[in-house]
Amino acid sequence: MGFSSKLTYPNAHQSEQSDNYHGVIVADPYRWLENPDSEETQAWIAEENKVTSHYLENIRAKQQIQQRLTQLWDYEKYGSPFKRGGRYFYFKNDGLQNQSVLYALNSLEDEPKILLDPNQLSEDGTVALSGLSISDNGKWLAYGLSKSGSDWVEYQVRDIETGQDCSDRLKWIKFSGTSWTKDNQGFFYSRYDEPNESTKFEDVNYYQKLYYHRLGTTQAEDTLIYHRPDQKEWGFSGGVTEDGKYLIISVWLGTDSKNLLFYQNLEQPDSEVIELISDFEASYGVIDNDGDTFWIQTDFDAPRGKVIAVDLDNCDRSNWQEIIPEAPETLESVGILNNQFVVDYLKDARSQIKIFDTDGSFVREVKLPGIGSAGGFDGKPEDTETFYTFTSFTTPATIYRYDMQTGESKLFRQPQVDFDPEDYQTQQVFYPSKDGTKIPMFITHKKGIKLDSNNPTYLYAYGGFNISLTPSFSVSNLVWLEMGGIFAVANLRGGGEYGEAWHQAGMKDQKQNVFDDFIFAGEWLIENKYTSTKKLAIAGGSNGGLLVGACLTQRPDLFAAALPAVGVLDMLRFHKFTIGWAWCPEYGDPENEIDFQTLYAYSPLHNLQEGTEYPATMITTADRDDRVVPAHSFKFAAALQAAHRGNNPVLIRIETKAGHGAGKPTTKIIEEAADKWAFLVKNMEII
């Protein structure tokens, strides 16, 4: 596999750097790669990209793959419409636009007008829309812009009628949306203090603060609503109830799903912030209120979720009222339309939508077009119509208009993609993991394939942070299927597919379960003759990049190729950069001796073995990733290239003017997908 002779990699010198972790001396010879702007690191990046580019450009199939990707990608993509202040809004991409465009129209029969086109904000499409909210009267749009994929967002305000921007500029916003007050005069948002300009993409983020911004004023005049100088890790999300009476403050601590819940009465000037939930014991999300009663989605004493009512005048836990009890399915989200609850459940990682009255009585289940993922159902409590999207592995996002009173769905927009979905099939299997736990896996391929152990298979997973992987359409994956590949998605522990218990079974000292689940997915596919080791590739991004890195080091014999993307790969120093400290509730804290032992045992960077033949590997990262800093991938690539023996290539592809993935322009997405499939074609002998 790979080129006939071993590649020559750039020189990455090994320093004498080492650290003492609870009495264990750990070498860190590539610490210098943590500084992305040093001359030495920049030279290494340039040389690595040269090696990678030369390798990929010499794969004959790449141009053909990129042409097919571009051809298939060129179709109209619509977002689900939503309504504010009598106007409709929706996103649309003509096909190959780098960023989707926001349109506004007064009725669905009117000619839409462009409200915001991010493609006009940069020549290369690297300025992306990152959050928006529209005032209740439909007059003002608050929108956030991110440059080169950074998590840092700058908010502006646009007059929807004229399309002109106001003078408002709000900076240093990260991990925050905006929520308008009902007088349409301003909104709440959260921000950090201004960072050091030269190190803003690496420095840790602490002490978030919640502010109120009034239209037409400067950011310096914004009112500080809430902050906690005694709690540097607390973050704040502020939202206004539909009746405008309350500001709801959700207090988050890193990526832990458990949160606190505070509120402030906006009808009483200068009213104090009241702590409704003051212990990090469960997740609590206010759906809406009925006067002084809050409807709350929670997993307190209900790992798969339930809906309760809390009377603010009688809010002792003994007086909480259960409205929708925990179900066998996992409760994902709840909204209110037609003064009814619209409840989104996951049943074995696929969508199930049910309607309930506000007293908890069941009304109906929404009949979806098939097994897949549904999203949308946006609107105000009084709205009787809404829209939703439905997608599956072979169904592009299709939009339906839904009548809340009759329960009828009508097709609204159906994209036309140059392929026949009838040529493909998806099945869901349940395989046993190492400890016997049944793990669901979706397998998609062309109809009529032979189970002869010879099918190139792309196995993808995530396995963490309570995030669920549900069926979704991807042009990139479609090209893989057209080439005769199998696309498999495993729903590992650590995700949210079966509620908080499933999540916790893949956290901290249980993290090895996640790696076992993934390894056993690969072994099941081989045992059942879908594929073989020489035809099996694994892939994942971010926490999924950690997954691939860990499985690559634990079972290098099992896979032909590995594609860890923007991965968390140094489990001893992840907490020292940007928002990495926030992952300690998920992974554990390296400063804690017990957690350190767990992390050190599987940290991909620290478990590479000198002289081992590793699978063909292409690590992908971006120079402006300030979520998972590229140092993770840089250090892992240098260490893997040094440890690896054999002819399989070990490459790192470093994207420029890009971040963790959000807002990436279409051109960069297509280029990266073409490189990925070309790499697998070469190293799995597909064409």
XYZ file of C-alpha atoms in Angstrom:
687
model
C 0.000 0.000 0.000
C 1.088 3.597 -0.475
C 4.036 4.533 -2.644
C 6.574 1.854 -3.303
C 9.153 3.557 -1.110
C 8.769 5.249 2.216
C 8.162 8.983 2.089
C 10.755 11.397 3.397
C 9.199 13.598 6.037
C 10.302 17.055 7.181
C 12.775 17.154 9.996
C 11.058 17.692 13.354
C 13.729 17.934 16.021
C 13.094 16.418 19.432
C 13.748 18.663 22.406
C 14.622 17.529 25.922
C 11.273 18.851 27.264
C 9.631 16.632 29.876
C 7.093 17.120 32.652
C 6.410 15.521 36.001
C 2.785 14.385 36.269
C 2.112 13.091 39.761
C 5.529 11.455 39.909
C 5.485 10.182 36.307
C 8.053 11.795 33.986
C 6.512 12.299 30.544
C 8.595 13.441 27.574
C 7.123 16.094 25.281
C 9.791 16.454 22.565
C 7.549 18.361 20.143
C 6.404 21.054 22.581
C 7.842 23.680 20.222
C 5.055 22.899 17.739
C 2.563 24.399 20.192
C 3.640 27.842 18.980
C 1.980 28.053 15.559
C 3.541 31.395 14.652
C 7.211 30.637 15.332
C 9.543 30.537 12.333
C 10.406 26.931 13.117
C 6.758 25.813 13.220
C 5.890 27.793 10.090
C 8.772 26.154 8.222
C 7.634 22.706 9.389
C 4.024 23.435 8.300
C 5.194 24.537 4.847
C 7.334 21.407 4.396
C 4.578 19.061 5.606
C 2.046 20.647 3.251
C 4.539 20.278 0.399
C 4.918 16.535 1.069
C 1.146 16.078 1.395
C 0.318 18.129 -1.689
C 2.880 16.251 -3.807
C 1.512 12.903 -2.647
C -2.128 13.783 -3.298
C -1.533 15.475 -6.654
C 0.092 12.285 -7.936
C -3.037 10.198 -7.342
C -4.605 9.755 -10.772
C -8.157 9.412 -9.504
C -8.170 12.710 -7.604
C -9.167 14.990 -10.475
C -12.038 12.717 -11.472
C -13.253 12.560 -7.864
C -13.117 16.347 -7.504
C -15.045 16.819 -10.756
C -17.798 14.457 -9.590
C -17.959 16.135 -6.177
C -18.325 19.544 -7.827
C -20.981 18.252 -10.236
C -23.071 16.669 -7.472
C -22.638 19.607 -5.093
C -24.158 21.994 -7.609
C -27.802 21.826 -6.546
C -30.099 24.272 -4.764
C -30.041 23.801 -0.995
C -32.832 25.330 1.091
C -33.047 25.860 4.799
C -36.307 25.502 6.691
C -38.278 28.812 6.613
C -39.063 30.582 9.882
C -41.325 33.513 10.641
C -40.776 36.681 12.688
C -42.911 39.822 12.814
C -45.054 38.806 9.856
C -42.033 38.093 7.649
C -40.598 34.793 6.464
C -36.871 34.093 6.409
C -34.857 31.227 4.984
C -31.373 30.275 3.822
C -30.579 29.161 0.305
C -27.425 28.116 -1.514
C -27.594 28.123 -5.325
C -25.259 25.160 -5.437
C -21.595 26.035 -5.302
C -21.790 29.273 -3.322
C -19.209 29.268 -0.550
C -21.781 30.413 2.030
C -25.575 30.158 2.113
C -27.550 33.389 1.658
C -30.259 34.669 4.017
C -33.479 35.762 2.278
C -36.522 37.667 3.583
C -40.038 37.866 2.127
C -43.402 39.156 3.313
C -45.342 36.092 2.172
C -44.374 32.754 0.681
C -45.826 33.883 -2.656
C -43.704 37.061 -2.791
C -40.392 37.469 -4.528
C -37.686 36.931 -1.892
C -35.026 39.569 -1.359
C -31.495 39.028 -0.175
C -31.114 40.128 3.425
C -27.546 38.983 4.049
C -25.064 37.446 1.624
C -21.854 36.401 3.434
C -20.249 35.684 0.048
C -19.907 39.449 -0.429
C -17.842 39.808 2.749
C -14.667 38.048 1.541
C -13.263 36.984 -1.812
C -12.516 33.439 -0.691
C -15.656 32.757 1.327
C -13.848 32.553 4.673
C -16.147 35.042 6.433
C -19.173 33.076 7.646
C -22.437 33.809 9.394
C -22.232 32.466 12.936
C -25.514 33.091 14.721
C -28.494 35.356 14.166
C -31.661 36.520 15.879
C -34.515 38.663 14.624
C -36.506 41.073 16.772
C -40.155 40.213 17.430
C -41.404 43.010 15.196
C -39.337 41.689 12.300
C -37.459 44.989 11.975
C -33.967 44.160 13.227
C -31.491 41.387 12.461
C -28.637 40.801 14.915
C -26.036 38.652 13.188
C -22.597 37.308 14.039
C -19.665 36.924 11.678
C -16.704 34.581 12.076
C -13.487 34.943 10.100
C -11.442 31.960 8.883
C -13.418 29.508 11.017
C -12.533 31.120 14.357
C -14.839 30.765 17.364
C -14.481 34.527 17.908
C -17.607 36.230 16.578
C -18.386 39.901 15.929
C -22.059 40.929 16.005
C -23.702 43.642 13.941
C -27.303 44.831 13.509
C -29.096 45.253 10.188
C -32.313 47.134 9.408
C -34.354 44.449 7.638
C -36.502 46.915 5.685
C -33.606 48.897 4.202
C -30.916 46.221 4.300
C -28.532 48.751 5.843
C -26.280 48.011 8.810
C -26.530 50.114 11.937
C -23.528 51.473 13.814
C -23.644 48.673 16.432
C -20.457 46.532 16.642
C -20.038 43.939 19.384
C -16.721 42.096 19.690
C -15.051 39.296 21.680
C -18.136 37.116 21.642
C -17.696 33.352 21.811
C -20.155 30.540 22.653
C -23.125 32.915 22.787
C -26.238 33.777 20.871
C -28.396 36.894 21.196
C -31.908 37.267 22.606
C -34.059 40.354 21.956
C -36.229 42.065 24.537
C -39.907 42.368 23.597
C -39.667 46.144 23.146
C -37.319 45.418 20.202
C -34.841 47.938 21.600
C -31.932 45.640 22.364
C -30.710 42.155 23.202
C -28.762 40.066 25.699
C -25.470 38.392 24.803
C -22.336 37.010 26.496
C -18.708 37.930 25.874
C -15.186 37.609 27.201
C -12.752 40.385 28.016
C -10.638 41.556 25.109
C -7.809 39.029 24.580
C -4.185 39.527 23.695
C -4.265 40.155 19.943
C -1.169 38.074 19.188
C -2.282 34.979 21.126
C -6.084 35.194 20.877
C -6.298 31.871 19.006
C -4.474 29.909 21.726
C -5.112 31.617 25.091
C -7.566 30.103 27.563
C -11.050 31.635 27.829
C -12.322 32.388 31.337
C -14.744 34.804 33.039
C -17.562 35.081 30.517
C -20.001 37.925 31.277
C -23.676 38.470 30.351
C -24.539 41.906 28.931
C -27.501 43.844 27.561
C -26.902 45.900 24.416
C -29.260 48.743 23.512
C -29.585 49.594 19.819
C -27.623 52.613 18.669
C -25.157 52.605 21.551
C -21.521 51.573 21.742
C -20.388 48.291 23.258
C -18.670 50.251 26.036
C -22.131 51.448 27.135
C -23.587 47.916 27.402
C -25.117 46.989 30.754
C -23.423 44.177 32.672
C -26.280 41.901 33.741
C -24.463 39.068 35.458
C -20.961 37.764 36.042
C -19.191 35.746 38.694
C -15.628 36.860 39.435
C -15.457 33.969 41.906
C -16.247 31.383 39.178
C -13.870 31.822 36.250
C -15.172 28.756 34.405
C -18.877 29.643 34.475
C -20.508 30.662 31.208
C -23.886 32.344 30.765
C -26.607 31.974 28.161
C -29.407 34.539 28.394
C -32.836 34.105 26.803
C -36.061 36.118 27.038
C -39.374 34.286 27.518
C -42.014 34.666 24.797
C -44.120 37.000 26.943
C -41.077 39.167 27.609
C -41.475 38.952 31.362
C -38.378 36.959 32.296
C -34.730 36.740 31.384
C -33.658 33.106 31.748
C -29.966 32.622 32.545
C -28.581 29.160 31.950
C -25.218 28.747 33.665
C -22.890 26.264 32.017
C -19.666 24.766 33.270
C -17.515 23.584 30.414
C -19.160 20.977 28.232
C -20.932 19.286 31.133
C -24.610 18.838 30.266
C -25.483 19.720 33.869
C -26.304 23.402 34.348
C -27.729 25.961 36.756
C -30.879 27.987 36.077
C -31.355 31.595 37.192
C -33.946 34.194 36.200
C -34.621 37.910 36.374
C -37.989 39.675 36.223
C -37.676 42.166 33.358
C -40.932 43.929 34.318
C -39.330 45.129 37.530
C -36.441 47.566 36.861
C -33.139 46.573 38.489
C -34.639 43.368 39.847
C -32.149 40.888 41.251
C -31.134 37.633 39.592
C -32.873 34.730 41.360
C -31.274 31.283 41.581
C -33.917 28.702 40.689
C -31.535 25.735 40.258
C -28.272 26.292 42.133
C -26.600 22.857 41.951
C -24.922 21.210 38.954
C -26.997 18.042 39.287
C -28.805 17.667 35.943
C -29.622 19.509 32.726
C -32.427 22.068 32.834
C -33.759 24.017 29.849
C -36.700 26.419 30.035
C -39.056 25.698 27.134
C -41.322 28.675 27.899
C -43.552 29.977 30.641
C -47.247 30.296 31.437
C -47.273 33.349 33.672
C -45.164 32.462 36.703
C -44.952 28.780 35.795
C -41.909 27.593 33.864
C -42.059 24.543 31.590
C -38.661 22.888 31.797
C -36.964 20.064 29.905
C -34.724 18.113 32.275
C -33.001 14.795 32.834
C -33.267 15.061 36.626
C -34.262 11.561 37.788
C -34.931 10.819 34.088
C -31.747 10.013 32.082
C -33.706 10.022 28.792
C -35.464 13.315 29.604
C -38.873 14.602 30.662
C -40.886 17.846 30.859
C -41.840 19.396 34.204
C -43.697 22.513 35.364
C -42.225 24.685 38.123
C -44.315 27.381 39.831
C -42.005 30.258 40.793
C -44.172 31.072 43.813
C -43.959 27.485 44.998
C -40.723 26.215 43.496
C -39.656 23.681 46.085
C -38.735 20.426 44.360
C -41.573 18.598 46.086
C -43.984 20.820 44.158
C -42.552 20.198 40.703
C -45.196 18.789 38.386
C -44.371 16.157 35.776
C -46.035 17.071 32.470
C -44.457 14.627 29.980
C -42.832 11.668 31.750
C -39.654 9.933 30.652
C -40.243 7.708 27.629
C -38.372 4.687 26.224
C -37.058 7.072 23.536
C -34.518 9.842 24.207
C -35.941 13.355 24.498
C -33.893 15.701 22.317
C -35.769 19.008 22.315
C -39.152 20.603 22.973
C -40.795 23.636 21.373
C -44.241 25.237 21.529
C -46.476 25.755 18.483
C -50.244 26.116 18.368
C -49.967 26.291 22.186
C -48.871 22.647 22.159
C -45.567 20.918 22.856
C -43.677 19.686 19.797
C -41.351 17.009 21.147
C -38.361 15.662 19.232
C -37.382 12.148 20.332
C -34.597 9.845 19.208
C -35.601 6.235 18.714
C -32.471 4.185 18.024
C -30.728 7.302 16.635
C -33.555 8.305 14.281
C -36.140 11.057 14.639
C -39.588 10.662 16.098
C -41.763 13.785 16.505
C -44.764 13.832 18.850
C -47.319 16.504 19.733
C -48.673 16.954 23.278
C -51.097 19.421 24.836
C -49.644 21.587 27.603
C -51.295 19.368 30.213
C -49.169 16.486 28.880
C -51.904 14.622 27.002
C -50.735 12.991 23.766
C -52.172 14.444 20.545
C -50.428 12.706 17.640
C -47.163 11.557 16.156
C -45.939 13.443 13.100
C -45.742 11.050 10.169
C -42.246 11.425 8.766
C -41.337 10.358 5.200
C -39.104 7.532 6.409
C -36.262 6.588 8.736
C -34.030 9.614 9.093
C -33.553 12.947 10.844
C -36.124 15.722 11.169
C -35.380 19.287 12.213
C -37.016 22.686 12.267
C -40.499 23.079 13.792
C -39.594 26.693 14.552
C -42.165 29.291 15.474
C -44.105 31.174 18.109
C -46.598 29.555 20.530
C -49.559 30.967 18.594
C -48.372 29.785 15.165
C -50.507 27.104 13.514
C -48.072 26.391 10.668
C -44.414 25.480 10.721
C -41.753 23.927 8.518
C -39.403 21.028 9.000
C -36.578 19.371 7.097
C -36.185 15.658 6.639
C -32.996 13.953 5.582
C -31.438 10.504 5.500
C -28.237 8.994 4.145
C -29.787 8.929 0.664
C -32.309 11.804 0.958
C -31.100 15.406 0.567
C -32.631 17.849 3.075
C -36.247 18.106 1.934
C -38.579 20.731 3.419
C -42.180 20.124 4.453
C -44.871 22.557 5.546
C -46.745 21.248 8.566
C -50.258 22.199 9.696
C -50.366 22.007 13.497
C -54.161 21.818 13.531
C -54.730 19.067 10.971
C -51.414 17.229 11.306
C -50.890 17.345 7.540
C -47.411 17.593 5.978
C -47.047 19.061 2.486
C -43.909 18.983 0.380
C -42.498 22.522 0.185
C -39.017 22.245 -1.357
C -37.331 19.158 -2.750
C -33.756 19.475 -4.030
C -32.774 17.906 -7.314
C -29.514 16.006 -7.037
C -27.951 14.133 -9.939
C -28.361 10.615 -8.524
C -31.062 7.998 -7.986
C -31.658 7.260 -4.285
C -33.338 4.004 -5.294
C -29.903 2.653 -6.192
C -28.891 2.643 -2.512
C -30.046 1.144 0.736
C -29.531 1.799 4.443
C -29.935 -0.745 7.194
C -29.471 -0.475 10.929
C -27.708 -3.300 12.744
C -26.948 -3.844 16.427
C -23.608 -5.427 17.226
C -22.101 -6.460 20.582
C -19.209 -4.438 21.976
C -16.409 -5.900 24.077
C -18.562 -6.033 27.233
C -21.652 -7.280 25.388
C -23.423 -3.883 25.143
C -25.499 -3.653 21.948
C -24.329 -0.757 19.759
C -26.412 0.517 16.817
C -24.769 1.083 13.448
C -26.158 2.414 10.166
C -24.745 0.804 7.023
C -25.375 2.383 3.600
C -24.289 1.002 0.230
C -25.384 0.277 -3.312
C -28.116 -2.302 -3.591
C -26.957 -5.768 -4.514
C -23.393 -5.637 -3.243
C -21.711 -8.935 -2.487
C -20.638 -9.665 1.062
C -17.306 -11.062 -0.076
C -15.013 -9.178 2.345
C -13.837 -6.992 -0.519
C -15.874 -3.787 -0.173
C -13.986 -0.596 0.715
C -15.625 0.622 3.926
C -15.536 4.024 5.598
C -16.382 3.680 9.291
C -17.282 6.947 11.007
C -18.172 7.808 14.610
C -17.933 10.463 17.329
C -18.697 8.996 20.759
C -18.753 11.883 23.208
C -20.202 15.059 24.703
C -23.776 13.749 24.626
C -23.856 14.351 20.849
C -26.030 12.032 18.755
C -25.155 10.971 15.213
C -28.351 10.691 13.181
C -28.895 9.949 9.473
C -27.902 12.853 7.223
C -27.208 13.399 3.539
C -23.726 14.211 2.302
C -22.609 14.746 -1.287
C -19.119 13.740 -0.216
C -20.364 10.404 1.125
C -22.498 9.913 -1.989
C -19.374 10.010 -4.157
C -17.865 7.324 -1.915
C -20.993 5.194 -2.365
C -20.876 5.696 -6.144
C -17.329 4.346 -6.149
C -18.647 1.148 -4.583
C -17.809 2.076 -1.010
C -19.761 1.247 2.126
C -20.511 4.072 4.564
C -20.995 2.943 8.174
C -21.900 5.146 11.155
C -21.593 3.626 14.626
C -23.565 5.200 17.505
C -21.017 4.699 20.255
C -21.363 5.217 23.971
C -20.469 8.744 25.055
C -23.053 10.115 22.617
C -26.606 11.135 23.422
C -28.486 8.483 21.458
C -29.874 6.792 24.571
C -29.789 9.646 27.069
C -27.472 10.652 29.875
C -26.698 7.106 31.047
C -25.393 6.292 27.541
C -23.357 9.491 27.625
C -21.817 8.747 31.010
C -20.898 5.210 29.922
C -18.324 6.841 27.619
C -16.995 9.596 29.878
C -13.883 9.966 32.034
C -12.763 6.563 33.360
C -15.331 4.897 31.063
C -13.803 6.369 27.898
C -12.223 3.067 26.891
C -15.779 1.809 26.259
C -15.967 4.239 23.339
C -12.784 2.931 21.748
C -13.910 -0.659 22.295
C -17.266 0.117 20.672
C -15.491 1.475 17.581
C -12.969 -1.350 17.351
C -15.739 -3.929 17.657
C -17.701 -2.132 14.916
C -14.734 -2.716 12.620
C -14.399 -6.332 13.680
C -18.154 -6.927 13.161
C -17.946 -5.523 9.616
C -15.023 -7.834 8.882
C -16.622 -10.918 10.508
C -19.814 -10.352 8.518
C -17.836 -10.093 5.284
C -18.743 -6.499 4.482
C -15.049 -5.717 4.305
C -11.566 -6.762 5.393
C -8.665 -5.098 7.170
C -7.048 -4.037 3.897
C -10.315 -2.343 2.857
C -11.345 -0.706 6.151
C -10.838 3.005 6.900
C -11.804 4.826 10.103
C -12.613 8.503 10.407
C -13.843 11.076 12.889
C -13.459 14.739 13.755
C -12.700 16.668 16.956
C -13.623 14.239 19.756
C -14.000 11.786 16.865
C -10.404 12.624 15.936
C -9.400 11.502 19.425
C -11.410 8.326 18.797
C -9.517 7.584 15.586
C -6.181 8.433 17.194
C -6.819 6.122 20.143
C -8.010 3.217 17.973
C -5.120 3.754 15.561
C -2.655 3.342 18.434
C -4.524 0.486 20.147
C -5.241 -1.612 17.048
C -2.922 -0.562 14.203
C -3.384 -4.045 12.722
C -7.136 -3.670 12.210
C -7.361 -0.802 9.726
C -5.964 -0.002 6.309
C -6.350 3.745 6.727
C -7.138 6.346 9.377
C -8.388 9.921 8.999
C -8.289 11.817 12.307
C -9.653 15.337 11.722
C -9.085 18.354 14.027
C -8.571 15.841 16.819
C -7.898 16.121 20.541
C -4.706 14.061 20.556
C -2.623 15.304 23.502
C -4.739 14.313 26.507
C -2.268 15.755 29.021
C -2.279 19.364 27.777
C -5.678 19.838 26.096
C -6.885 21.953 29.031
C -4.173 24.574 28.557
C -5.533 26.117 25.339
C -8.609 28.252 24.512
C -11.723 26.400 25.706
C -9.981 23.057 26.305
C -10.391 23.347 30.086
C -14.142 23.064 29.479
C -13.718 19.442 28.377
C -12.524 18.288 31.812
C -16.072 17.234 32.845
C -16.025 14.891 29.828
C -12.445 13.625 29.847
C -11.217 14.276 33.363
C -8.545 16.718 34.549
C -4.851 15.875 33.954
C -4.062 17.827 37.128
C -5.977 15.144 39.055
C -3.805 12.059 39.631
C -6.572 9.498 39.092
C -7.778 11.234 35.934
C -4.178 11.499 34.721
C -3.736 7.721 34.906
C -6.837 7.230 32.740
C -5.857 9.910 30.215
C -2.233 8.803 29.952
C -3.350 5.227 29.278
C -5.122 6.161 26.028
C -3.742 9.568 24.958
C -2.928 9.021 21.259
C 0.207 11.174 21.373
C 1.614 9.223 24.304
C 0.775 5.709 23.127
C 2.619 5.588 19.825
C 5.097 2.714 19.799
C 8.456 3.077 18.095
C 8.925 0.680 15.193
C 5.220 -0.112 14.682
C 3.638 -0.308 11.245
C 0.655 2.020 11.390
C -2.186 2.307 8.876
C -1.998 4.839 6.063
C -2.904 8.017 7.918
C -3.902 11.517 6.848
C -4.321 13.926 9.746
C -6.302 17.058 8.938
C -6.312 20.337 10.838
C -6.474 24.078 10.195
C -4.168 26.922 11.082
C -6.918 28.976 12.743
C -8.690 26.252 14.698
C -9.180 27.914 18.094
C -11.466 25.139 19.391
C -9.011 22.232 19.160
C -5.750 24.061 18.565
C -3.677 22.616 15.693
C -0.828 21.827 18.107
C -2.644 18.541 18.828
C -2.388 17.478 15.201
C 1.083 18.968 14.678
C 2.630 17.061 17.601
C 0.798 13.823 16.759
C 1.897 13.982 13.118
C 5.543 14.550 14.040
C 5.476 11.741 16.615
C 3.643 9.308 14.306
C 6.029 9.960 11.427
C 8.969 9.278 13.766
C 7.506 6.083 15.255
C 6.046 4.549 12.084
C 7.815 1.778 10.203
C 6.707 0.629 6.782
C 5.621 2.155 3.498
C 2.170 3.381 4.477
C 2.091 7.178 4.169
C 1.626 9.332 7.285
C 0.541 12.778 6.126
C -0.818 15.927 7.693
C -3.034 18.248 5.672
C -3.036 21.748 7.187
C -5.790 23.999 5.838
C -5.117 27.739 5.819
C -7.610 30.475 6.749
C -9.869 27.848 8.306
C -10.905 26.732 11.766
C -12.629 23.822 13.452
C -15.060 23.323 10.575
C -18.012 25.670 11.089
C -18.512 28.122 8.242
C -15.940 26.463 5.976
C -16.496 27.637 2.376
C -17.765 25.181 -0.221
C -14.541 25.340 -2.240
C -12.465 24.205 0.750
C -14.997 21.481 1.658
C -14.873 20.022 -1.859
C -11.061 20.175 -2.003
C -10.716 18.412 1.340
C -13.274 15.735 0.394
C -11.466 15.082 -2.890
C -8.158 14.726 -1.059
C -9.721 12.373 1.488
C -11.281 10.008 -1.052
C -8.177 10.116 -3.270
C -6.037 9.135 -0.281
C -8.308 6.154 0.440
C -8.498 5.153 -3.227
C -4.700 5.010 -3.344
C -4.207 3.205 -0.048
C -7.121 0.769 -0.232
C -6.526 -0.119 -3.903
C -10.058 0.837 -4.930
C -9.428 1.998 -8.484
